Amino acid sequence: MRDFDPRVTPVRADLAAKFLEGKVPAPRYVAGRLYEVIASQAPLRQAPRPDAPLDTEALKGERVTVYDENEEGWAWGQLASDNYVGWLPLGALAAPGVPPTHKVTALRTFAFPGPSIKLPPIEAFPLGAKLAVARVEDRLAVTDSGFYVPAVHLQPLGDNESDFVTVAGRFLGAPYLWGGKTVLGLDCSGLVQIALAACGVSCPRDTDMQEQALGTAVGDSNHSAFKRGDLIFWKGHVAIACDAANLLHANAFHMAVAIEPIAEAVASIRAAGSEVTSVRRLGKILLS
């Protein structure tokens, strides 16, 4: 039997996804049911408990294939965006509705119950959330569910940002949160993933996956020739080079997204016992 990464493989001791039949042993195989994330953001946890560790977050409009549900209101499934597997609150999911047409480009935007920004907002959507827009009325996009969202904060799904470093820089000062993916809190790999997604680039969730999948290895043995947009990896951590001298990263030292000199960051992380494992360079299309 091949070794499968449990983070992105829907298999447990008691069941597995139907498409894995013949590849992994399981007492039963489940075809799964497609859902859509209807909450602005939904936690994906390691276990079906609100106090279980947060692995990642699913954003509004994402699709999830659910293979199991329990009586406590949790669903075990796999995200379509990056294949991550875990437990989500069942209340954050619903049968797929009208396909999304737009995505949120502001760090956070409000949804109003009527055609006025003076009304109390009823929901807030993070960057990357996907909405189905029915029409635009006087600078407000009206969603299929009747919410009014500032049109300036939305972009058609096919339109992408051109510079992921600029996108990542908008999160400067956002608090650090393990597993987070929004301006309310995010981690180092979440910052990379959400910034690349804004540019239309699919990206794995965790640092080790990103190091294997993104770009090409560059740099000398001292990793001294940094360019804007390079991804700098340590074991369990990733940062984005802003230029040859500075990097941007969500980190637990500052407990925030911060910019600091590359030399200082490398030295401080080395002092904590970790060396740079690689520098990966992405295509020019991601840097305007």
Short mmCIF file of C-alpha atoms in Angstrom, two decimals:
data_model
loop_
_atom_site.label_atom_id
_atom_site.label_comp_id
_atom_site.label_asym_id
_atom_site.label_seq_id
_atom_site.Cartn_x
_atom_site.Cartn_y
_atom_site.Cartn_z
CA MET A 1 0.00 0.00 0.00
CA ARG A 2 1.26 3.47 -0.84
CA ASP A 3 1.81 5.97 1.94
CA PHE A 4 -0.84 8.69 1.89
CA ASP A 5 -0.61 12.04 3.66
CA PRO A 6 -3.51 12.03 6.15
CA ARG A 7 -3.78 15.81 5.91
CA VAL A 8 -4.98 15.56 2.31
CA THR A 9 -6.29 11.99 2.12
CA PRO A 10 -9.86 11.27 3.29
CA VAL A 11 -9.19 8.02 5.09
CA ARG A 12 -9.79 6.98 8.72
CA ALA A 13 -9.70 3.71 10.62
CA ASP A 14 -13.43 3.26 10.04
CA LEU A 15 -13.95 4.62 6.52
CA ALA A 16 -12.38 6.08 3.40
CA ALA A 17 -13.51 8.02 0.36
CA LYS A 18 -14.93 5.89 -2.42
CA PHE A 19 -12.26 7.01 -4.87
CA LEU A 20 -9.64 5.41 -2.60
CA GLU A 21 -11.15 1.94 -2.88
CA GLY A 22 -8.43 -0.48 -3.94
CA LYS A 23 -5.74 2.00 -2.84
CA VAL A 24 -6.20 2.00 0.92
CA PRO A 25 -7.87 -0.62 3.14
CA ALA A 26 -11.01 0.47 4.98
CA PRO A 27 -14.08 -1.23 6.48
CA ARG A 28 -16.31 0.87 4.19
CA TYR A 29 -16.02 3.38 1.40
CA VAL A 30 -18.20 6.48 1.12
CA ALA A 31 -18.91 8.42 -2.05
CA GLY A 32 -19.38 11.65 -0.11
CA ARG A 33 -21.76 14.55 -0.53
CA LEU A 34 -20.88 17.97 -1.90
CA TYR A 35 -21.46 20.99 0.33
CA GLU A 36 -20.71 24.69 0.16
CA VAL A 37 -19.31 26.86 2.95
CA ILE A 38 -22.00 29.41 3.78
CA ALA A 39 -20.31 30.97 6.82
CA SER A 40 -17.90 33.81 6.20
CA GLN A 41 -15.16 31.49 7.44
CA ALA A 42 -15.35 28.03 8.94
CA PRO A 43 -12.75 26.30 11.13
CA LEU A 44 -11.39 22.96 9.97
CA ARG A 45 -10.30 21.12 13.09
CA GLN A 46 -8.42 17.91 13.89
CA ALA A 47 -11.33 16.52 15.89
CA PRO A 48 -15.09 17.21 16.14
CA ARG A 49 -14.79 19.56 19.10
CA PRO A 50 -14.70 23.36 19.29
CA ASP A 51 -11.53 23.15 21.39
CA ALA A 52 -9.68 20.84 18.98
CA PRO A 53 -6.60 22.25 17.22
CA LEU A 54 -7.32 24.45 14.20
CA ASP A 55 -5.65 23.08 11.05
CA THR A 56 -6.98 25.63 8.57
CA GLU A 57 -10.04 27.65 7.64
CA ALA A 58 -12.50 27.33 4.78
CA LEU A 59 -13.84 30.57 3.34
CA LYS A 60 -17.34 31.37 2.15
CA GLY A 61 -18.11 29.85 -1.24
CA GLU A 62 -15.60 26.99 -0.95
CA ARG A 63 -16.78 23.50 -1.81
CA VAL A 64 -16.38 20.60 0.61
CA THR A 65 -16.99 16.89 0.06
CA VAL A 66 -18.41 15.49 3.30
CA TYR A 67 -17.92 11.79 4.08
CA ASP A 68 -19.28 11.64 7.59
CA GLU A 69 -21.50 13.61 9.99
CA ASN A 70 -22.05 13.11 13.70
CA GLU A 71 -24.89 13.86 16.08
CA GLU A 72 -22.98 16.75 17.66
CA GLY A 73 -23.18 18.78 14.45
CA TRP A 74 -19.76 18.16 12.90
CA ALA A 75 -18.92 17.11 9.35
CA TRP A 76 -15.74 15.27 8.31
CA GLY A 77 -14.71 16.10 4.77
CA GLN A 78 -12.19 17.38 2.26
CA LEU A 79 -11.84 20.92 0.91
CA ALA A 80 -11.89 21.24 -2.87
CA SER A 81 -9.47 24.19 -2.85
CA ASP A 82 -6.40 22.52 -1.32
CA ASN A 83 -7.63 18.97 -0.47
CA TYR A 84 -7.24 19.47 3.27
CA VAL A 85 -9.19 16.98 5.40
CA GLY A 86 -10.78 17.59 8.77
CA TRP A 87 -13.85 18.41 10.82
CA LEU A 88 -16.04 21.45 10.14
CA PRO A 89 -19.19 22.69 11.90
CA LEU A 90 -22.13 21.31 9.95
CA GLY A 91 -23.98 24.58 10.51
CA ALA A 92 -21.35 26.36 8.38
CA LEU A 93 -22.25 24.19 5.37
CA ALA A 94 -25.21 23.82 3.04
CA ALA A 95 -26.07 22.20 -0.27
CA PRO A 96 -24.35 24.09 -3.12
CA GLY A 97 -26.33 27.07 -4.31
CA VAL A 98 -25.86 29.42 -7.23
CA PRO A 99 -22.22 29.15 -8.40
CA PRO A 100 -20.06 32.06 -7.18
CA THR A 101 -19.29 34.80 -9.69
CA HIS A 102 -17.10 37.16 -7.65
CA LYS A 103 -14.47 37.10 -4.92
CA VAL A 104 -13.70 39.53 -2.12
CA THR A 105 -10.57 41.60 -2.71
CA ALA A 106 -10.68 43.76 0.43
CA LEU A 107 -9.15 42.39 3.61
CA ARG A 108 -12.68 42.37 4.96
CA THR A 109 -15.98 43.71 3.66
CA PHE A 110 -19.48 44.04 5.08
CA ALA A 111 -22.77 42.63 3.88
CA PHE A 112 -25.78 44.87 4.48
CA PRO A 113 -29.44 43.77 4.61
CA GLY A 114 -30.55 46.55 2.26
CA PRO A 115 -29.30 49.15 -0.24
CA SER A 116 -27.60 51.43 2.30
CA ILE A 117 -24.23 51.31 4.01
CA LYS A 118 -25.87 53.06 6.98
CA LEU A 119 -27.75 49.89 7.86
CA PRO A 120 -26.22 47.61 10.52
CA PRO A 121 -24.16 44.99 8.65
CA ILE A 122 -25.31 41.41 9.09
CA GLU A 123 -22.11 39.67 8.05
CA ALA A 124 -18.46 40.32 7.16
CA PHE A 125 -16.55 38.47 4.46
CA PRO A 126 -12.75 37.99 4.34
CA LEU A 127 -10.43 38.37 1.37
CA GLY A 128 -10.86 35.37 -0.87
CA ALA A 129 -14.49 34.66 0.02
CA LYS A 130 -16.61 33.86 -3.04
CA LEU A 131 -20.07 35.29 -3.68
CA ALA A 132 -22.76 34.89 -6.31
CA VAL A 133 -23.63 38.39 -7.51
CA ALA A 134 -27.01 38.85 -9.16
CA ARG A 135 -26.73 42.54 -10.07
CA VAL A 136 -25.15 45.86 -9.11
CA GLU A 137 -27.21 48.74 -7.77
CA ASP A 138 -25.64 52.14 -7.16
CA ARG A 139 -22.18 50.80 -6.29
CA LEU A 140 -23.56 47.93 -4.23
CA ALA A 141 -23.42 44.35 -5.47
CA VAL A 142 -26.55 42.38 -4.65
CA THR A 143 -25.87 38.73 -3.95
CA ASP A 144 -28.18 35.83 -4.74
CA SER A 145 -29.12 35.73 -1.05
CA GLY A 146 -30.11 39.40 -1.06
CA PHE A 147 -27.08 40.86 0.71
CA TYR A 148 -25.69 44.22 -0.39
CA VAL A 149 -21.89 44.34 -0.61
CA PRO A 150 -19.69 47.27 -1.74
CA ALA A 151 -18.94 46.50 -5.38
CA VAL A 152 -15.51 48.10 -5.07
CA HIS A 153 -14.56 45.27 -2.72
CA LEU A 154 -15.35 42.56 -5.26
CA GLN A 155 -13.79 41.23 -8.44
CA PRO A 156 -15.00 38.69 -11.00
CA LEU A 157 -13.55 35.25 -10.33
CA GLY A 158 -11.56 35.34 -13.55
CA ASP A 159 -9.83 38.62 -12.68
CA ASN A 160 -6.71 38.18 -10.56
CA GLU A 161 -4.18 40.28 -8.71
CA SER A 162 -0.80 40.58 -10.42
CA ASP A 163 1.56 40.79 -7.43
CA PHE A 164 1.21 38.36 -4.56
CA VAL A 165 3.80 40.22 -2.46
CA THR A 166 1.62 43.32 -2.54
CA VAL A 167 -1.39 41.24 -1.52
CA ALA A 168 0.53 39.70 1.36
CA GLY A 169 1.70 43.14 2.44
CA ARG A 170 -1.88 44.25 3.02
CA PHE A 171 -1.93 41.90 6.01
CA LEU A 172 0.88 43.78 7.77
CA GLY A 173 0.04 43.92 11.46
CA ALA A 174 -2.65 41.22 11.29
CA PRO A 175 -2.45 38.95 14.35
CA TYR A 176 -0.82 35.55 14.19
CA LEU A 177 -3.17 32.59 14.47
CA TRP A 178 -2.15 28.98 13.91
CA GLY A 179 -4.35 27.65 11.10
CA GLY A 180 -5.86 31.05 10.32
CA LYS A 181 -6.39 32.47 6.83
CA THR A 182 -7.98 35.90 7.35
CA VAL A 183 -7.03 39.36 8.59
CA LEU A 184 -8.54 38.38 11.95
CA GLY A 185 -5.65 35.94 12.31
CA LEU A 186 -3.42 33.85 10.06
CA ASP A 187 -0.23 31.84 10.07
CA CYS A 188 2.82 31.88 7.80
CA SER A 189 1.62 29.34 5.24
CA GLY A 190 -1.90 30.74 5.33
CA LEU A 191 -0.52 34.14 4.34
CA VAL A 192 1.30 32.61 1.36
CA GLN A 193 -1.71 30.56 0.33
CA ILE A 194 -4.24 33.40 0.47
CA ALA A 195 -1.90 35.83 -1.34
CA LEU A 196 -1.23 33.37 -4.15
CA ALA A 197 -4.94 32.49 -4.40
CA ALA A 198 -5.67 36.18 -5.00
CA CYS A 199 -3.40 35.87 -8.04
CA GLY A 200 -5.25 32.79 -9.29
CA VAL A 201 -2.53 30.37 -8.21
CA SER A 202 -3.44 27.16 -6.39
CA CYS A 203 -1.23 26.56 -3.39
CA PRO A 204 -0.97 23.77 -0.80
CA ARG A 205 -1.79 24.64 2.80
CA ASP A 206 1.26 23.71 4.89
CA THR A 207 4.87 24.84 4.61
CA ASP A 208 6.33 21.44 3.76
CA MET A 209 3.78 21.00 0.97
CA GLN A 210 4.48 24.50 -0.33
CA GLU A 211 8.23 23.91 -0.31
CA GLN A 212 7.78 20.81 -2.46
CA ALA A 213 5.20 22.26 -4.86
CA LEU A 214 6.01 25.92 -5.46
CA GLY A 215 8.59 27.46 -7.75
CA THR A 216 12.15 26.32 -8.29
CA ALA A 217 15.07 26.19 -5.88
CA VAL A 218 17.49 29.13 -6.17
CA GLY A 219 20.36 30.72 -4.29
CA ASP A 220 23.82 29.79 -3.18
CA SER A 221 24.69 27.81 -0.07
CA ASN A 222 24.39 30.97 2.02
CA HIS A 223 21.04 31.93 0.49
CA SER A 224 22.27 35.47 -0.10
CA ALA A 225 20.81 36.30 -3.53
CA PHE A 226 17.21 37.08 -2.63
CA LYS A 227 14.74 38.64 -5.05
CA ARG A 228 11.30 40.08 -4.46
CA GLY A 229 8.77 37.26 -4.23
CA ASP A 230 11.20 34.52 -3.23
CA LEU A 231 9.80 32.14 -0.65
CA ILE A 232 12.23 31.41 2.17
CA PHE A 233 11.64 28.13 3.97
CA TRP A 234 12.66 26.77 7.34
CA LYS A 235 11.30 23.58 8.88
CA GLY A 236 7.72 24.55 9.71
CA HIS A 237 8.00 28.16 8.58
CA VAL A 238 7.91 30.26 5.41
CA ALA A 239 8.54 33.93 4.68
CA ILE A 240 8.21 36.12 1.58
CA ALA A 241 11.11 38.25 0.38
CA CYS A 242 9.99 41.85 -0.14
CA ASP A 243 13.32 42.67 -1.78
CA ALA A 244 16.96 41.62 -1.42
CA ALA A 245 17.13 42.80 2.19
CA ASN A 246 13.71 42.41 3.83
CA LEU A 247 11.09 39.73 4.32
CA LEU A 248 7.44 39.58 5.28
CA HIS A 249 5.97 36.79 7.36
CA ALA A 250 3.29 35.89 9.85
CA ASN A 251 5.24 34.73 12.86
CA ALA A 252 4.80 33.74 16.47
CA PHE A 253 7.67 35.97 17.70
CA HIS A 254 5.88 39.20 16.78
CA MET A 255 2.50 37.40 17.01
CA ALA A 256 1.64 39.29 13.84
CA VAL A 257 2.47 39.72 10.18
CA ALA A 258 5.70 41.73 10.20
CA ILE A 259 8.47 43.01 7.96
CA GLU A 260 12.03 42.60 9.15
CA PRO A 261 15.55 42.42 7.68
CA ILE A 262 16.25 39.02 6.16
CA ALA A 263 19.66 38.79 7.84
CA GLU A 264 18.14 39.43 11.28
CA ALA A 265 15.32 36.94 10.75
CA VAL A 266 17.71 34.23 9.53
CA ALA A 267 20.00 34.85 12.51
CA SER A 268 17.21 34.84 15.11
CA ILE A 269 15.64 31.68 13.69
CA ARG A 270 19.09 30.06 13.58
CA ALA A 271 19.54 30.96 17.23
CA ALA A 272 16.28 29.14 17.92
CA GLY A 273 17.74 26.05 16.26
CA SER A 274 16.50 26.17 12.67
CA GLU A 275 18.32 26.82 9.40
CA VAL A 276 16.96 27.89 6.04
CA THR A 277 16.06 24.72 4.14
CA SER A 278 15.47 26.27 0.72
CA VAL A 279 14.59 29.38 -1.24
CA ARG A 280 11.95 28.94 -3.94
CA ARG A 281 11.44 31.39 -6.80
CA LEU A 282 8.05 31.79 -8.44
CA GLY A 283 7.25 32.95 -11.97
CA LYS A 284 7.41 36.59 -13.00
CA ILE A 285 3.68 36.58 -13.71
CA LEU A 286 3.12 36.93 -9.97
CA LEU A 287 5.15 40.11 -9.68
CA SER A 288 3.95 43.26 -11.37
#
